[in-house]
Each structure stands twice: as C-alpha cells, then as structure tokens.
Coordinates of C-alpha atoms and ligand atoms in Angstrom, one line a residue:
X1 CA 23.9 -4.2 9.2
X2 CA 23.5 -3.3 12.7
X3 CA 22.1 -4.8 15.6
X4 CA 18.5 -5.7 15.9
X5 CA 17.2 -6.7 19.6
X6 CA 13.9 -8.7 19.9
X7 CA 12.2 -10.0 23.4
X8 CA 9.6 -12.2 21.6
X9 CA 9.3 -15.3 20.5
X10 CA 7.5 -14.1 18.0
X11 CA 9.6 -11.5 16.5
X12 CA 12.6 -14.1 16.9
X13 CA 10.5 -16.2 14.5
X14 CA 9.8 -13.3 12.2
X15 CA 12.9 -12.3 11.8
X16 CA 14.6 -16.0 11.3
X17 CA 11.8 -16.4 8.6
X18 CA 13.0 -13.6 7.0
X19 CA 16.3 -14.9 6.4
X20 CA 15.5 -18.7 5.4
X21 CA 13.2 -16.8 2.9
X22 CA 17.0 -15.6 1.1
X23 CA 18.6 -18.8 1.7
X24 CA 20.8 -17.7 4.8
X25 CA 22.3 -20.1 7.2
X26 CA 21.3 -19.0 10.9
X27 CA 23.8 -19.6 13.9
X28 CA 22.7 -19.0 18.1
X29 CA 24.6 -18.6 20.7
X30 CA 23.0 -18.7 23.8
X31 CA 24.1 -16.8 26.5
X32 CA 22.9 -15.1 30.3
X33 CA 24.7 -11.8 29.1
X34 CA 27.2 -10.0 30.8
X35 CA 29.2 -10.1 28.0
X36 CA 33.1 -10.6 27.8
X37 CA 35.2 -11.5 25.1
X38 CA 35.0 -15.2 25.7
X39 CA 31.1 -14.9 24.7
X40 CA 32.1 -12.5 21.8
X41 CA 34.5 -15.0 20.6
X42 CA 31.7 -17.4 20.5
X43 CA 29.9 -15.0 17.7
X44 CA 32.9 -15.2 16.0
X45 CA 32.8 -18.7 15.6
X46 CA 29.3 -18.7 15.1
X47 CA 30.2 -15.8 11.5
X48 CA 32.3 -18.6 10.7
X49 CA 29.6 -20.7 10.6
X50 CA 26.7 -18.5 9.3
X51 CA 25.3 -15.9 7.5
X52 CA 23.3 -14.7 10.5
X53 CA 23.9 -14.6 14.4
X54 CA 21.5 -14.5 16.9
X55 CA 22.6 -14.0 20.7
X56 CA 20.4 -14.9 23.1
X57 CA 20.8 -13.4 26.5
X58 CA 18.2 -14.3 29.5
X59 CA 19.4 -15.6 33.0
X60 CA 17.5 -18.7 33.3
X61 CA 15.6 -18.7 36.8
X62 CA 15.4 -22.9 36.0
X63 CA 19.1 -23.2 36.4
X64 CA 19.8 -21.1 39.7
X65 CA 19.3 -23.0 43.0
X66 CA 17.6 -20.9 45.9
X67 CA 21.1 -20.3 47.6
X68 CA 22.8 -19.2 44.3
X69 CA 23.6 -15.6 43.0
X70 CA 20.4 -15.1 40.1
X71 CA 19.3 -12.3 42.0
X72 CA 23.1 -10.6 42.0
X73 CA 23.7 -12.1 38.6
X74 CA 24.9 -9.3 36.5
X75 CA 22.4 -7.6 34.3
X76 CA 23.7 -5.5 31.7
X77 CA 21.9 -5.4 28.3
X78 CA 23.4 -1.7 27.1
X79 CA 26.6 -2.4 27.1
X80 CA 26.3 -6.4 26.0
X81 CA 24.3 -4.9 23.1
X82 CA 27.1 -2.4 22.2
X83 CA 29.8 -5.0 22.3
X84 CA 27.5 -7.3 20.0
X85 CA 27.0 -4.4 17.3
X86 CA 30.5 -3.8 17.2
X87 CA 30.7 -7.9 16.7
X88 CA 28.9 -7.9 13.8
X89 CA 25.8 -9.4 15.3
X90 CA 22.6 -9.8 13.3
X91 CA 19.8 -10.3 16.1
X92 CA 20.0 -10.1 20.2
X93 CA 16.6 -12.1 21.4
X94 CA 16.2 -11.3 24.9
X95 CA 13.0 -12.5 26.3
X96 CA 11.6 -12.2 29.9
X97 CA 10.9 -14.1 32.0
X98 CA 7.1 -14.3 31.9
X99 CA 7.8 -14.6 28.3
X100 CA 10.3 -17.9 28.5
X101 CA 7.9 -19.2 31.1
X102 CA 4.6 -18.0 31.3
X103 CA 1.6 -19.0 33.4
X104 CA 0.7 -22.5 33.3
X105 CA 4.4 -23.6 32.3
X106 CA 4.8 -27.0 33.3
X107 CA 7.3 -28.9 31.2
X108 CA 10.9 -30.1 32.4
X109 CA 13.5 -31.4 30.5
X110 CA 15.7 -33.9 32.6
X111 CA 19.0 -35.6 31.6
X112 CA 20.1 -38.3 33.6
X113 CA 22.5 -40.5 34.1
X114 CA 26.5 -40.4 34.8
X115 CA 27.1 -37.0 32.8
X116 CA 24.7 -34.8 35.5
X117 CA 25.3 -36.2 38.7
X118 CA 28.7 -35.5 39.0
X119 CA 30.7 -32.4 38.9
X120 CA 29.0 -29.4 38.7
X121 CA 26.2 -31.4 39.2
X122 CA 26.5 -33.2 42.3
X123 CA 26.2 -29.9 44.6
X124 CA 23.6 -29.0 42.3
X125 CA 21.2 -31.1 41.9
X126 CA 18.3 -29.7 39.2
X127 CA 21.1 -27.2 37.8
X128 CA 21.4 -29.3 34.5
X129 CA 17.7 -29.8 33.8
X130 CA 17.3 -25.7 34.3
X131 CA 19.8 -25.7 31.6
X132 CA 18.3 -28.3 29.6
X133 CA 15.0 -26.6 29.6
X134 CA 16.0 -23.5 28.6
X135 CA 18.4 -24.9 26.1
X136 CA 16.2 -26.9 24.4
X137 CA 13.7 -24.1 24.3
X138 CA 15.8 -21.6 22.7
X139 CA 17.0 -23.9 19.9
X140 CA 13.1 -24.6 19.4
X141 CA 12.0 -21.2 19.4
X142 CA 15.1 -20.2 16.7
X143 CA 15.5 -23.7 15.2
X144 CA 19.4 -22.2 14.0
X145 CA 21.0 -24.2 12.1
X146 CA 23.7 -24.3 14.6
X147 CA 24.3 -23.2 18.0
X148 CA 27.6 -22.4 19.9
X149 CA 28.8 -23.4 23.4
X150 CA 31.7 -23.1 25.1
X151 CA 34.5 -25.6 26.2
X152 CA 34.2 -23.0 29.5
X153 CA 31.1 -25.5 30.2
X154 CA 32.4 -28.8 29.4
X155 CA 29.9 -30.2 30.9
X156 CA 27.0 -28.3 30.1
X157 CA 28.9 -28.8 26.6
X158 CA 28.5 -32.7 26.6
X159 CA 24.9 -32.5 28.4
X160 CA 23.3 -30.2 25.6
X161 CA 25.3 -32.8 22.8
X162 CA 23.4 -35.8 24.2
X163 CA 19.6 -34.4 25.0
X164 CA 20.1 -32.6 21.2
X165 CA 20.8 -35.8 19.9
X166 CA 18.1 -37.7 22.4
X167 CA 15.1 -34.7 21.1
X168 CA 16.6 -35.6 17.5
X169 CA 16.4 -31.3 18.0
X170 CA 18.2 -30.7 14.4
X171 CA 20.5 -28.1 15.4
X172 CA 24.3 -28.9 15.1
X173 CA 25.8 -28.0 18.2
X174 CA 29.5 -26.5 18.2
X175 CA 32.1 -26.6 21.3
X176 CA 34.2 -23.2 21.0
X177 CA 37.7 -23.2 22.8
X178 CA 37.9 -21.5 26.4
X179 CA 38.9 -17.6 26.0
X180 CA 41.7 -16.7 28.8
X181 CA 43.0 -13.3 29.8
X182 CA 46.9 -13.0 29.0
X183 CA 47.6 -14.2 32.8
X184 CA 45.6 -17.8 31.8
X185 CA 42.2 -16.9 33.5
X186 CA 39.6 -18.1 31.8
X187 CA 37.0 -15.4 30.9
X188 CA 33.6 -15.8 32.7
X189 CA 31.5 -13.0 33.5
X190 CA 31.5 -14.5 37.1
X191 CA 35.2 -12.6 37.3
X192 CA 33.8 -9.3 38.6
X193 CA 32.8 -10.6 41.8
X194 CA 36.7 -10.7 42.5
X195 CA 38.7 -8.4 44.5
X196 CA 42.0 -7.2 43.3
X197 CA 43.9 -9.8 45.4
X198 CA 41.8 -12.1 44.3
X199 CA 42.0 -11.2 40.9
X200 CA 44.9 -11.5 41.3
X201 CA 45.3 -15.4 42.7
X202 CA 42.6 -16.4 40.0
X203 CA 44.6 -17.5 37.2
X204 CA 46.6 -20.6 39.6
X205 CA 43.3 -22.7 38.6
X206 CA 44.7 -22.9 35.1
X207 CA 48.5 -23.0 36.0
X208 CA 47.5 -26.2 38.3
X209 CA 45.4 -27.2 35.2
X210 CA 48.6 -26.9 33.2
X211 CA 51.2 -28.7 35.0
X212 CA 48.5 -31.7 36.3
X213 CA 48.3 -32.1 32.4
X214 CA 51.5 -31.9 30.9
X215 CA 52.7 -34.4 33.7
X216 CA 49.7 -36.7 33.1
X217 CA 49.4 -37.0 29.4
X218 CA 53.5 -38.3 29.9
X219 CA 51.7 -41.3 31.9
X220 CA 52.1 -40.0 35.5
X221 CA 50.1 -41.3 38.3
X222 CA 46.7 -39.0 39.0
X223 CA 46.6 -39.8 42.7
X224 CA 49.6 -37.5 43.6
X225 CA 49.4 -34.7 40.8
X226 CA 45.7 -34.3 42.4
X227 CA 47.0 -34.4 45.6
X228 CA 49.5 -31.5 44.8
X229 CA 47.1 -29.7 43.4
X230 CA 44.5 -29.5 46.2
X231 CA 47.3 -28.6 47.9
X232 CA 48.7 -25.3 45.8
X233 CA 45.2 -24.2 45.3
X234 CA 43.9 -24.5 48.9
X235 CA 47.1 -22.4 49.6
X236 CA 46.7 -20.0 47.3
X237 CA 43.6 -19.1 48.8
X238 CA 40.5 -21.0 47.4
X239 CA 38.9 -22.9 50.2
X240 CA 36.7 -24.9 49.6
X241 CA 37.5 -26.9 46.4
X242 CA 34.2 -28.6 44.9
X243 CA 35.9 -31.0 42.7
X244 CA 39.5 -31.5 41.2
X245 CA 39.3 -34.7 39.0
X246 CA 40.2 -36.5 35.8
X247 CA 37.4 -37.8 33.4
X248 CA 36.6 -39.2 30.3
X249 CA 36.5 -36.0 27.7
X250 CA 33.6 -37.9 26.5
X251 CA 31.6 -40.0 28.6
X252 CA 32.6 -37.8 31.4
X253 CA 33.7 -41.1 33.5
X254 CA 36.1 -40.8 36.4
X255 CA 39.8 -42.0 36.0
X256 CA 41.5 -42.1 38.8
X257 CA 44.6 -44.1 37.5
X258 CA 46.7 -42.8 34.5
X259 CA 45.7 -41.2 31.5
X260 CA 45.3 -43.8 28.2
X261 CA 42.5 -42.1 26.1
X262 CA 41.6 -38.6 25.5
X263 CA 40.8 -37.0 29.4
X264 CA 40.0 -34.0 30.7
X265 CA 41.3 -32.1 34.0
X266 CA 38.0 -30.0 36.2
X267 CA 38.2 -28.1 38.2
X268 CA 35.2 -25.8 40.8
X269 CA 36.5 -24.1 44.0
X270 CA 35.3 -20.6 45.8
X271 CA 37.5 -17.8 45.9
X272 CA 35.8 -15.2 48.0
X273 CA 32.0 -14.3 46.8
X274 CA 33.2 -16.1 43.4
X275 CA 33.0 -20.0 42.3
X276 CA 35.3 -20.5 39.8
X277 CA 35.7 -23.3 37.3
X278 CA 38.2 -24.4 34.7
X279 CA 38.9 -27.3 32.4
X280 CA 42.1 -28.5 30.6
X281 CA 42.2 -31.4 27.8
X282 CA 44.0 -34.1 28.1
X283 CA 45.7 -35.3 25.1
X284 CA 47.9 -38.5 26.1
X285 CA 51.1 -38.9 24.5
Ligands
AMP1 P1 27.0 -18.1 30.0 O1 26.7 -16.7 29.8 O2 28.1 -17.7 31.2 O3 26.2 -19.0 30.6 O4 27.8 -18.2 29.1 C1 27.2 -18.4 28.0 C2 28.6 -19.1 26.8 O5 29.6 -18.4 26.6 C3 28.4 -20.8 27.1 O6 28.4 -21.7 26.3 C4 29.9 -20.5 28.2 O7 30.7 -21.7 27.9 C5 30.6 -19.9 27.0 N1 31.8 -18.6 27.7 C6 31.2 -18.6 28.7 N2 33.0 -18.1 28.9 C7 33.6 -18.3 27.8 C8 35.1 -17.9 27.8 N3 35.9 -17.4 28.3 N4 35.2 -18.7 26.6 C9 34.6 -19.3 25.7 N5 33.4 -19.5 26.2 C10 32.9 -19.1 27.5

C-alpha cells in the first residue's frame, strides 16, 4: 500500500472511517515534518501497535513564540512523503494553518502546574499550551487507537499524558525511545542548523548526560556533578545553557541531592543558531 496524503480533516476522517469499517487498528504519529530517522523509528513502533499508521505534518504556529524560528522552521514535504512511503506509512495528514485554525477560532487548551512552568516551559511561556492545543485537535481529528510521541521531548510527552487523561481523550499515549546518531547526538530537525564545526561539538550534550547519569545512579551528590557538567558544556562552545537539571521521571519535580527513585536528567543549550535538547533516564542502582 503506498502513501496517500490528505490536507483536510474531512478527508482524514473519511480514510479512518474506511479503516474502522474493516476492523483495523489505527496509530497516529504527530510531527512538524523535516523528517529524519528519529521520526521514522516512531512509525516503526506505530506499526507494532496498529494496522494503519497516520503521520501528521504541521508546523504549529501557536507553540512558537514571536522570537522563535516558526518562519525559518524547515518545510520539506516532498522529501518527507518519500521517507514515509519508504517506511510503509499509509497516510500523511498535512493540513494548512487555515484548516487547523479557521477564522473565528477561539479555544485554548492550557495545562497548569509543575509540569509546564519548568524546563522548556520556563523560558517559553505559552509553548506547552500551544502543544496541548494542537495535539488535542490532532487526537480528536484522527481519533486513533494510539498515538506515539518521542522521549526526545520528554516533558512534552508527560504534558500530553496529563491532558489526554484529564480530558478523557480515548487514545493510548505511547512513548518512544530517543534515536541517536552514531556519535550519540540525539536526532533532531534542528540539527540541520548546525555548521560542520558545531556538529562536531554537538555530541558533548549526550556525553555529559551519560557521565552524570552513571554517577548519579550510583548515589553521587548531584551538586558537584551538575557543576562539572555545566563547565564541560560551556567549554565545548555551547552558550547559554538554558537548563541542566535532574527531575523525578513521573512528576518532573526537581531533585537536588541524590537520586533514590526513577529520575531523568534534562539539558537544553544553544549552539550557534540551534537550541538543542536531550535527556537520559537515571535508574538508581
Ligand atoms: P517534531 O517534528 O520535532 O515535533 O517531533 C515529532 C515527534 O518525533 C515528537 O514526538 C518527538 O519527540 C519525536 N522525535 C524527534 N526526534 C526524535 C528522536 N531523535 N528520537 C525519537 N523521537 C524523536
């Protein structure tokens, strides 16, 4: 079955209705396009959970602040369609901004609490409201059995789990592990902003997270580990570091002494034009 692309909610729903009539299970993989192997790994996981896979491609304006890269965000639909077709994805849903937010659109979805004011939420007010708004719409438009989100955006995954439970959206939310380049750099659409010199520096983030994770899992004090990590990241050429923090894996509450329960270390730092993020699981020994 080759890839079909639709641009309207009506066509998306008609396709899903036909699949439902055949008794097929459906998975949705929301993306902003500029696809890479990390996204494709999500579609493979989706096919393990469903008979038919939809990948949505939509650069959502409501999750970008005015000073961010909405206009410059890479848009590569023909190349994306080729990758999806090669991966055996059945449907690409690529709506326009007008299809998603027609004239008169007035509804917000806002997730409050400790999960959205920290990490990527602190310097980007409104970012997770925009994510919650668009993902709510995509889940209700497609009404799949399950939807796949990468742990690359771990905070986003936790926020999506929160509002989909709170709003009783009947879709199973599945997290997928981070796919990395051979040198450890987490794959990201924004890696294409890096110059060759910056690309050589970029794997430092994963290395620092790995070093801290190994020691923290064995009970080392986090203070000195994080201080040394910050030093290593800055001296590699990143500037500034938005955050380097260890948090509870479920609640995202800050952990500042030692790790005694499943935790996660998070980093966001700027390298040239790119703001890179990464995270690792810390399982106490
Ligand atoms: P984006 O297009 O950046 O919004 O990402 C779409 C989905 O792909 C999100 O659920 C991301 O977490 C996920 N994703 C992005 N990069 C990776 C990666 N390197 N490994 C696994 N999932 C990823």
